């Protein structure tokens, strides 16, 4: 069975790197799910082992945060926010700054993938109505969302998993990762501004009527969402499992006289949850072969475990920009089950910031590009890379210095 497991494992992560297989309309989630099914069908993994391999606390936290975000979406907040941002500032510099602040701030609390999915279409329409090129602002949106999400344990899927594996404290995570995340947001702003300077165009007034009216903001539903978010943050200070706290808030959100639970559940990114579950099973199957344990032992003996910046930096950069930062983190933690606490903070920061390097580096980047294309805006690989490469390298350098100076990781 070892050969079967290795073949399916290799095919899965090759698919992760390519984003699919030529000639087939199958994406990363489909590839991982088919591989997990084949592991079950061939007997390489039994049902009990597949289920036990899934880190359900991580899945529950993701699900709960998506339902909380659905409350914001149902109130019309994301569309309202994106349209107001696009219409607010009088100069390109201020407009870009507002986008970076809003995207980064929201992503720290409401998961970056959800934020960019909701904001991109209306932001495109608002910018086009003002005769502005949306591309630099969209790069700023994605870069800031990735950077801001690095600040907290609930900012993105990989951080959620890292927090669960290491049993990390929410507020301690923020204290350690918040500073580099803020610096990365500033770097995202400065990079986009310098690369695109002179090519933003000047915002034109009087074109707002070209945009279809955004859904009205339901202030009661928005207030309910904000109150729930504040309560959740308070619950993170209590001695209660984080997944229980998030699910409790999600359950309360679904009890509503105005928003149907079916609609809220329809906004959940079930594809991402399936991807997580399938990758957990695939990596567990690989673990049964004993190969990851032997590899970790060999690396430890050679002094090449990623508990040092010299190893973690290139590993994060390569992993995030080939198979993607979420699969890379799942794979690393499956092979390295007991990393030190400092390495977990380093992995969270560096794998997230590395996702800004190239367009396929993070799911948030891909979502922005796909949602923008649906709105008639083409954001190309090279256009993103011109900003993404310096953005990622500079922010990772700052994070590395921070981790080294704070004694969290050695050189």
Coordinates of N, CA, C and O in Angstrom, one line a residue, residues 128-248:
X128 N -14.2 51.7 -11.2 CA -14.4 51.9 -12.7 C -15.4 53.1 -12.9 O -15.2 53.8 -13.9
X129 N -16.3 53.3 -12.0 CA -17.2 54.4 -12.1 C -16.5 55.7 -12.0 O -16.9 56.7 -12.6
X130 N -15.4 55.7 -11.3 CA -14.6 57.0 -11.1 C -13.5 57.0 -12.1 O -12.6 57.9 -12.0
X131 N -13.5 56.2 -13.2 CA -12.6 56.2 -14.2 C -11.1 55.9 -13.7 O -10.2 56.5 -14.3
X132 N -11.0 55.1 -12.7 CA -9.7 54.7 -12.2 C -9.4 53.2 -12.6 O -10.3 52.4 -12.8
X133 N -8.1 53.0 -12.7 CA -7.6 51.6 -13.0 C -7.7 50.8 -11.7 O -7.0 51.1 -10.8
X134 N -8.6 49.8 -11.7 CA -8.7 49.0 -10.4 C -7.5 48.2 -10.0 O -7.4 47.8 -8.9
X135 N -6.7 47.9 -11.0 CA -5.6 46.9 -10.7 C -4.7 47.2 -9.6 O -4.5 46.3 -8.7
X136 N -4.1 48.4 -9.5 CA -3.3 48.6 -8.3 C -4.0 48.6 -7.0 O -3.5 48.1 -6.0
X137 N -5.3 49.0 -7.0 CA -6.0 49.0 -5.7 C -6.4 47.5 -5.4 O -6.5 47.2 -4.2
X138 N -6.6 46.7 -6.4 CA -6.9 45.3 -6.1 C -5.7 44.5 -5.5 O -5.8 43.7 -4.7
X139 N -4.5 44.9 -6.1 CA -3.2 44.3 -5.5 C -3.1 44.8 -4.1 O -2.7 44.0 -3.2
X140 N -3.4 46.0 -3.8 CA -3.3 46.5 -2.4 C -4.3 45.8 -1.5 O -4.0 45.5 -0.4
X141 N -5.5 45.6 -2.1 CA -6.5 44.8 -1.3 C -6.0 43.5 -0.9 O -6.1 43.1 0.2
X142 N -5.5 42.7 -1.9 CA -5.0 41.3 -1.6 C -3.8 41.4 -0.7 O -3.8 40.6 0.3
X143 N -2.9 42.3 -0.9 CA -1.7 42.4 -0.1 C -2.0 42.7 1.3 O -1.4 42.1 2.3
X144 N -2.9 43.7 1.5 CA -3.3 44.1 2.8 C -4.1 43.0 3.6 O -3.9 42.9 4.8
X145 N -4.9 42.3 2.8 CA -5.7 41.3 3.4 C -4.8 40.2 4.0 O -5.0 39.6 5.1
X146 N -3.8 39.8 3.2 CA -2.9 38.8 3.6 C -2.1 39.3 4.8 O -1.9 38.5 5.8
X147 N -1.6 40.5 4.7 CA -0.8 41.1 5.8 C -1.6 41.2 7.1 O -1.1 40.8 8.2
X148 N -2.8 41.7 7.0 CA -3.6 41.9 8.2 C -4.0 40.6 8.8 O -4.1 40.5 10.1
X149 N -4.2 39.6 8.0 CA -4.6 38.3 8.5 C -3.5 37.6 9.3 O -3.8 36.7 10.1
X150 N -2.3 38.0 9.1 CA -1.2 37.4 9.9 C -1.2 37.9 11.3 O -0.5 37.2 12.1
X151 N -2.0 38.9 11.7 CA -1.9 39.4 13.0 C -2.6 38.5 14.0 O -2.2 38.5 15.2
X152 N -3.6 37.8 13.6 CA -4.4 37.0 14.6 C -4.5 35.5 14.3 O -4.2 35.1 13.1
X153 N -4.9 34.8 15.2 CA -5.0 33.4 15.1 C -6.3 33.0 14.3 O -6.4 31.8 13.9
X154 N -7.1 33.9 14.0 CA -8.3 33.6 13.2 C -8.4 34.4 11.9 O -9.4 34.5 11.2
X155 N -7.2 35.0 11.5 CA -7.1 35.8 10.3 C -7.1 35.0 9.0 O -7.5 35.6 8.0
X156 N -6.7 33.8 9.1 CA -6.7 33.0 7.9 C -6.7 31.5 8.3 O -6.4 31.2 9.4
X157 N -7.0 30.6 7.3 CA -7.1 29.2 7.6 C -5.8 28.6 8.2 O -5.9 27.8 9.2
X158 N -4.7 28.9 7.7 CA -3.4 28.3 8.2 C -3.2 28.7 9.6 O -2.7 27.9 10.4
X159 N -3.5 30.0 10.0 CA -3.2 30.4 11.4 C -4.2 29.7 12.3 O -3.8 29.4 13.4
X160 N -5.4 29.4 11.9 CA -6.4 28.7 12.7 C -5.8 27.3 13.0 O -5.8 26.9 14.2
X161 N -5.3 26.7 12.0 CA -4.7 25.3 12.2 C -3.5 25.4 13.1 O -3.4 24.6 14.0
X162 N -2.6 26.3 12.9 CA -1.4 26.5 13.7 C -1.8 26.7 15.2 O -1.2 26.1 16.1
X163 N -2.8 27.6 15.4 CA -3.2 27.9 16.7 C -3.8 26.6 17.4 O -3.5 26.4 18.6
X164 N -4.5 25.8 16.7 CA -5.1 24.6 17.3 C -4.0 23.6 17.6 O -4.0 22.9 18.7
X165 N -3.1 23.4 16.7 CA -2.0 22.4 16.9 C -1.1 22.8 18.1 O -0.8 21.9 18.9
X166 N -0.8 24.1 18.2 CA 0.0 24.5 19.3 C -0.7 24.9 20.5 O 0.0 25.3 21.5
X167 N -2.0 24.9 20.5 CA -2.8 25.3 21.7 C -2.4 26.7 22.1 O -2.1 27.0 23.3
X168 N -2.3 27.6 21.1 CA -1.8 29.0 21.4 C -2.9 29.9 21.9 O -4.1 29.7 21.6
X169 N -2.5 30.8 22.7 CA -3.4 31.8 23.2 C -3.6 32.9 22.2 O -2.7 33.4 21.6
X170 N -4.9 33.3 22.1 CA -5.3 34.3 21.1 C -4.6 35.6 21.3 O -4.0 36.2 20.3
X171 N -4.6 36.1 22.5 CA -4.0 37.5 22.7 C -2.5 37.4 22.7 O -1.9 38.4 22.3
X172 N -1.9 36.4 23.1 CA -0.4 36.2 23.0 C 0.0 36.2 21.5 O 1.0 36.8 21.1
X173 N -0.8 35.5 20.7 CA -0.5 35.4 19.3 C -0.6 36.8 18.7 O 0.3 37.2 17.9
X174 N -1.6 37.6 19.1 CA -1.7 39.0 18.6 C -0.5 39.8 19.0 O 0.0 40.6 18.2
X175 N -0.1 39.7 20.3 CA 1.0 40.5 20.8 C 2.3 40.2 20.0 O 3.1 41.1 19.7
X176 N 2.5 38.9 19.6 CA 3.7 38.6 18.9 C 3.6 38.9 17.4 O 4.6 39.4 16.8
X177 N 2.5 38.6 16.8 CA 2.4 38.7 15.3 C 1.8 40.0 14.9 O 1.9 40.4 13.7
X178 N 1.2 40.8 15.8 CA 0.5 42.0 15.4 C 1.4 43.1 14.8 O 1.1 43.7 13.8
X179 N 2.6 43.2 15.4 CA 3.6 44.3 15.0 C 4.1 44.0 13.5 O 4.0 44.9 12.7
X180 N 4.6 42.8 13.2 CA 5.0 42.5 11.9 C 3.8 42.6 10.9 O 4.1 43.0 9.7
X181 N 2.6 42.3 11.3 CA 1.5 42.4 10.4 C 1.2 43.8 10.0 O 0.9 44.2 8.8
X182 N 1.3 44.7 11.0 CA 1.1 46.1 10.7 C 2.2 46.7 9.8 O 1.9 47.5 8.9
X183 N 3.4 46.3 10.1 CA 4.5 46.7 9.2 C 4.3 46.2 7.8 O 4.6 46.9 6.8
X184 N 3.8 45.0 7.6 CA 3.5 44.4 6.3 C 2.4 45.1 5.6 O 2.5 45.3 4.3
X185 N 1.4 45.6 6.3 CA 0.4 46.4 5.7 C 1.0 47.7 5.1 O 0.7 48.2 4.0
X186 N 1.9 48.4 5.9 CA 2.5 49.6 5.5 C 3.4 49.3 4.3 O 3.4 50.1 3.3
X187 N 4.1 48.2 4.2 CA 4.9 47.8 3.1 C 4.1 47.6 1.9 O 4.4 47.9 0.7
X188 N 2.9 46.9 2.1 CA 2.0 46.7 0.9 C 1.5 48.0 0.3 O 1.5 48.2 -0.9
X189 N 1.2 49.0 1.2 CA 0.8 50.3 0.7 C 2.0 51.0 -0.1 O 1.8 51.4 -1.2
X190 N 3.2 51.0 0.5 CA 4.3 51.7 -0.1 C 4.7 51.0 -1.4 O 5.0 51.7 -2.4
X191 N 4.7 49.7 -1.4 CA 5.1 49.0 -2.6 C 4.2 49.3 -3.8 O 4.6 49.7 -4.9
X192 N 2.9 49.2 -3.6 CA 1.9 49.5 -4.7 C 2.0 50.9 -5.1 O 2.0 51.2 -6.3
X193 N 2.2 51.8 -4.2 CA 2.2 53.2 -4.5 C 3.5 53.5 -5.4 O 3.4 54.2 -6.4
X194 N 4.6 53.0 -5.0 CA 5.9 53.2 -5.7 C 5.8 52.6 -7.1 O 6.3 53.2 -8.1
X195 N 5.4 51.3 -7.2 CA 5.4 50.6 -8.5 C 4.4 51.3 -9.5 O 4.7 51.3 -10.7
X196 N 3.3 51.7 -9.0 CA 2.2 52.3 -9.9 C 2.2 53.8 -9.9 O 1.2 54.4 -10.5
X197 N 3.1 54.5 -9.3 CA 3.1 55.9 -9.2 C 3.0 56.5 -10.6 O 3.7 56.1 -11.5
X198 N 2.1 57.5 -10.7 CA 1.9 58.2 -12.0 C 1.0 57.5 -12.9 O 0.7 58.0 -14.0
X199 N 0.5 56.3 -12.5 CA -0.4 55.5 -13.4 C -1.7 55.2 -12.8 O -2.5 54.4 -13.3
X200 N -2.0 55.8 -11.6 CA -3.3 55.6 -11.0 C -4.5 56.3 -11.7 O -5.6 55.8 -11.7
X201 N -4.2 57.5 -12.2 CA -5.2 58.4 -12.7 C -5.8 59.1 -11.5 O -5.6 58.8 -10.4
X202 N -6.5 60.2 -11.8 CA -7.1 61.0 -10.8 C -8.6 60.6 -10.6 O -9.3 60.5 -11.6
X203 N -9.1 60.4 -9.4 CA -10.5 60.1 -9.2 C -11.3 61.2 -9.8 O -11.1 62.4 -9.6
X204 N -12.4 60.9 -10.5 CA -13.3 61.8 -11.1 C -14.7 61.8 -10.3 O -15.2 60.7 -10.0
X205 N -15.2 62.9 -10.0 CA -16.4 63.0 -9.3 C -17.6 63.0 -10.3 O -17.4 63.2 -11.5
X206 N -18.7 62.7 -9.8 CA -19.9 62.8 -10.6 C -20.2 61.6 -11.4 O -21.1 61.6 -12.3
X207 N -19.5 60.5 -11.1 CA -19.8 59.2 -11.9 C -20.4 58.1 -11.0 O -20.5 57.0 -11.4
X208 N -20.7 58.5 -9.7 CA -21.2 57.5 -8.8 C -22.5 56.9 -9.3 O -22.8 55.7 -9.0
X209 N -23.3 57.6 -10.1 CA -24.5 57.1 -10.6 C -24.3 56.0 -11.6 O -25.3 55.3 -12.0
X210 N -23.1 55.8 -12.1 CA -22.8 54.7 -13.0 C -22.8 53.3 -12.3 O -22.8 52.3 -12.9
X211 N -22.7 53.4 -11.0 CA -22.7 52.2 -10.2 C -24.1 51.8 -9.7 O -24.9 52.7 -9.3
X212 N -24.5 50.6 -9.9 CA -25.8 50.1 -9.4 C -25.8 50.3 -7.9 O -24.9 50.2 -7.2
X213 N -27.0 50.7 -7.4 CA -27.1 51.0 -5.9 C -26.8 49.8 -5.2 O -27.2 48.7 -5.4
X214 N -25.9 49.9 -4.2 CA -25.5 48.8 -3.3 C -26.7 48.5 -2.4 O -27.6 49.3 -2.1
X215 N -26.8 47.2 -2.0 CA -27.9 46.8 -1.0 C -27.8 47.8 0.2 O -26.8 48.2 0.7
X216 N -29.0 48.1 0.6 CA -29.1 49.0 1.8 C -28.4 48.3 3.0 O -28.5 47.1 3.2
X217 N -27.8 49.1 3.8 CA -27.1 48.6 5.0 C -28.2 48.4 6.1 O -28.9 49.3 6.5
X218 N -28.3 47.1 6.5 CA -29.2 46.8 7.6 C -28.5 47.0 8.9 O -27.7 46.2 9.4
X219 N -28.7 48.1 9.6 CA -27.9 48.5 10.7 C -28.2 47.6 11.9 O -27.3 47.3 12.7
X220 N -29.4 47.1 12.0 CA -29.7 46.1 13.1 C -28.9 44.8 12.9 O -28.3 44.4 13.9
X221 N -28.9 44.3 11.7 CA -28.1 43.1 11.5 C -26.6 43.3 11.6 O -25.9 42.4 12.1
X222 N -26.2 44.5 11.2 CA -24.7 44.8 11.3 C -24.4 44.9 12.8 O -23.3 44.4 13.3
X223 N -25.3 45.6 13.6 CA -25.0 45.7 15.0 C -25.0 44.4 15.7 O -24.1 44.1 16.6
X224 N -25.8 43.5 15.3 CA -25.8 42.1 15.8 C -24.5 41.4 15.5 O -23.9 40.7 16.4
X225 N -24.0 41.6 14.3 CA -22.7 41.0 13.9 C -21.5 41.6 14.7 O -20.6 40.9 15.2
X226 N -21.5 42.9 14.9 CA -20.4 43.6 15.6 C -20.5 43.1 17.1 O -19.4 42.8 17.7
X227 N -21.7 43.1 17.7 CA -21.8 42.6 19.1 C -21.3 41.2 19.2 O -20.6 40.9 20.2
X228 N -21.6 40.4 18.2 CA -21.2 39.0 18.3 C -19.7 38.9 18.2 O -19.1 38.0 18.9
X229 N -19.1 39.7 17.4 CA -17.6 39.7 17.2 C -17.0 40.1 18.5 O -16.0 39.5 19.0
X230 N -17.5 41.1 19.2 CA -16.9 41.6 20.5 C -17.1 40.5 21.5 O -16.1 40.3 22.3
X231 N -18.2 39.9 21.6 CA -18.4 38.8 22.5 C -17.4 37.6 22.3 O -16.9 37.1 23.2
X232 N -17.2 37.3 21.0 CA -16.3 36.3 20.7 C -14.9 36.6 21.2 O -14.2 35.7 21.7
X233 N -14.5 37.8 21.0 CA -13.1 38.2 21.4 C -13.0 38.1 23.0 O -12.0 37.8 23.5
X234 N -14.1 38.5 23.7 CA -14.1 38.3 25.1 C -14.1 36.9 25.5 O -13.3 36.5 26.5
X235 N -14.8 36.0 24.8 CA -14.7 34.6 25.1 C -13.3 34.0 24.9 O -13.0 33.0 25.6
X236 N -12.6 34.6 24.0 CA -11.2 34.1 23.8 C -10.3 34.3 25.0 O -9.2 33.7 25.1
X237 N -10.8 35.2 25.9 CA -10.0 35.5 27.2 C -10.4 34.5 28.3 O -9.8 34.5 29.3
X238 N -11.5 33.7 28.0 CA -12.0 32.8 29.1 C -11.4 31.4 28.9 O -10.9 31.1 27.8
X239 N -11.6 30.6 29.9 CA -11.1 29.2 29.8 C -12.2 28.3 29.2 O -12.8 27.5 29.8
X240 N -12.3 28.5 27.9 CA -13.3 27.8 27.1 C -12.6 27.4 25.8 O -11.9 28.3 25.2
X241 N -12.8 26.2 25.3 CA -12.2 25.9 24.0 C -12.6 26.9 22.9 O -13.8 27.2 22.8
X242 N -11.7 27.3 22.1 CA -12.0 28.3 21.1 C -13.0 27.8 20.1 O -13.8 28.6 19.6
X243 N -13.0 26.6 19.7 CA -14.0 26.1 18.7 C -15.4 26.1 19.3 O -16.3 26.4 18.6
X244 N -15.5 25.9 20.7 CA -16.8 26.0 21.3 C -17.3 27.4 21.3 O -18.5 27.7 21.0
X245 N -16.4 28.4 21.5 CA -16.8 29.8 21.5 C -17.2 30.2 20.2 O -18.3 30.9 20.0
X246 N -16.5 29.8 19.1 CA -16.9 30.3 17.8 C -18.2 29.6 17.4 O -19.1 30.3 16.8
X247 N -18.4 28.3 17.7 CA -19.6 27.7 17.3 C -20.8 28.2 18.0 O -21.9 28.3 17.5
X248 N -20.6 28.6 19.3 CA -21.7 29.2 20.1 C -22.2 30.5 19.4 O -23.4 30.7 19.2

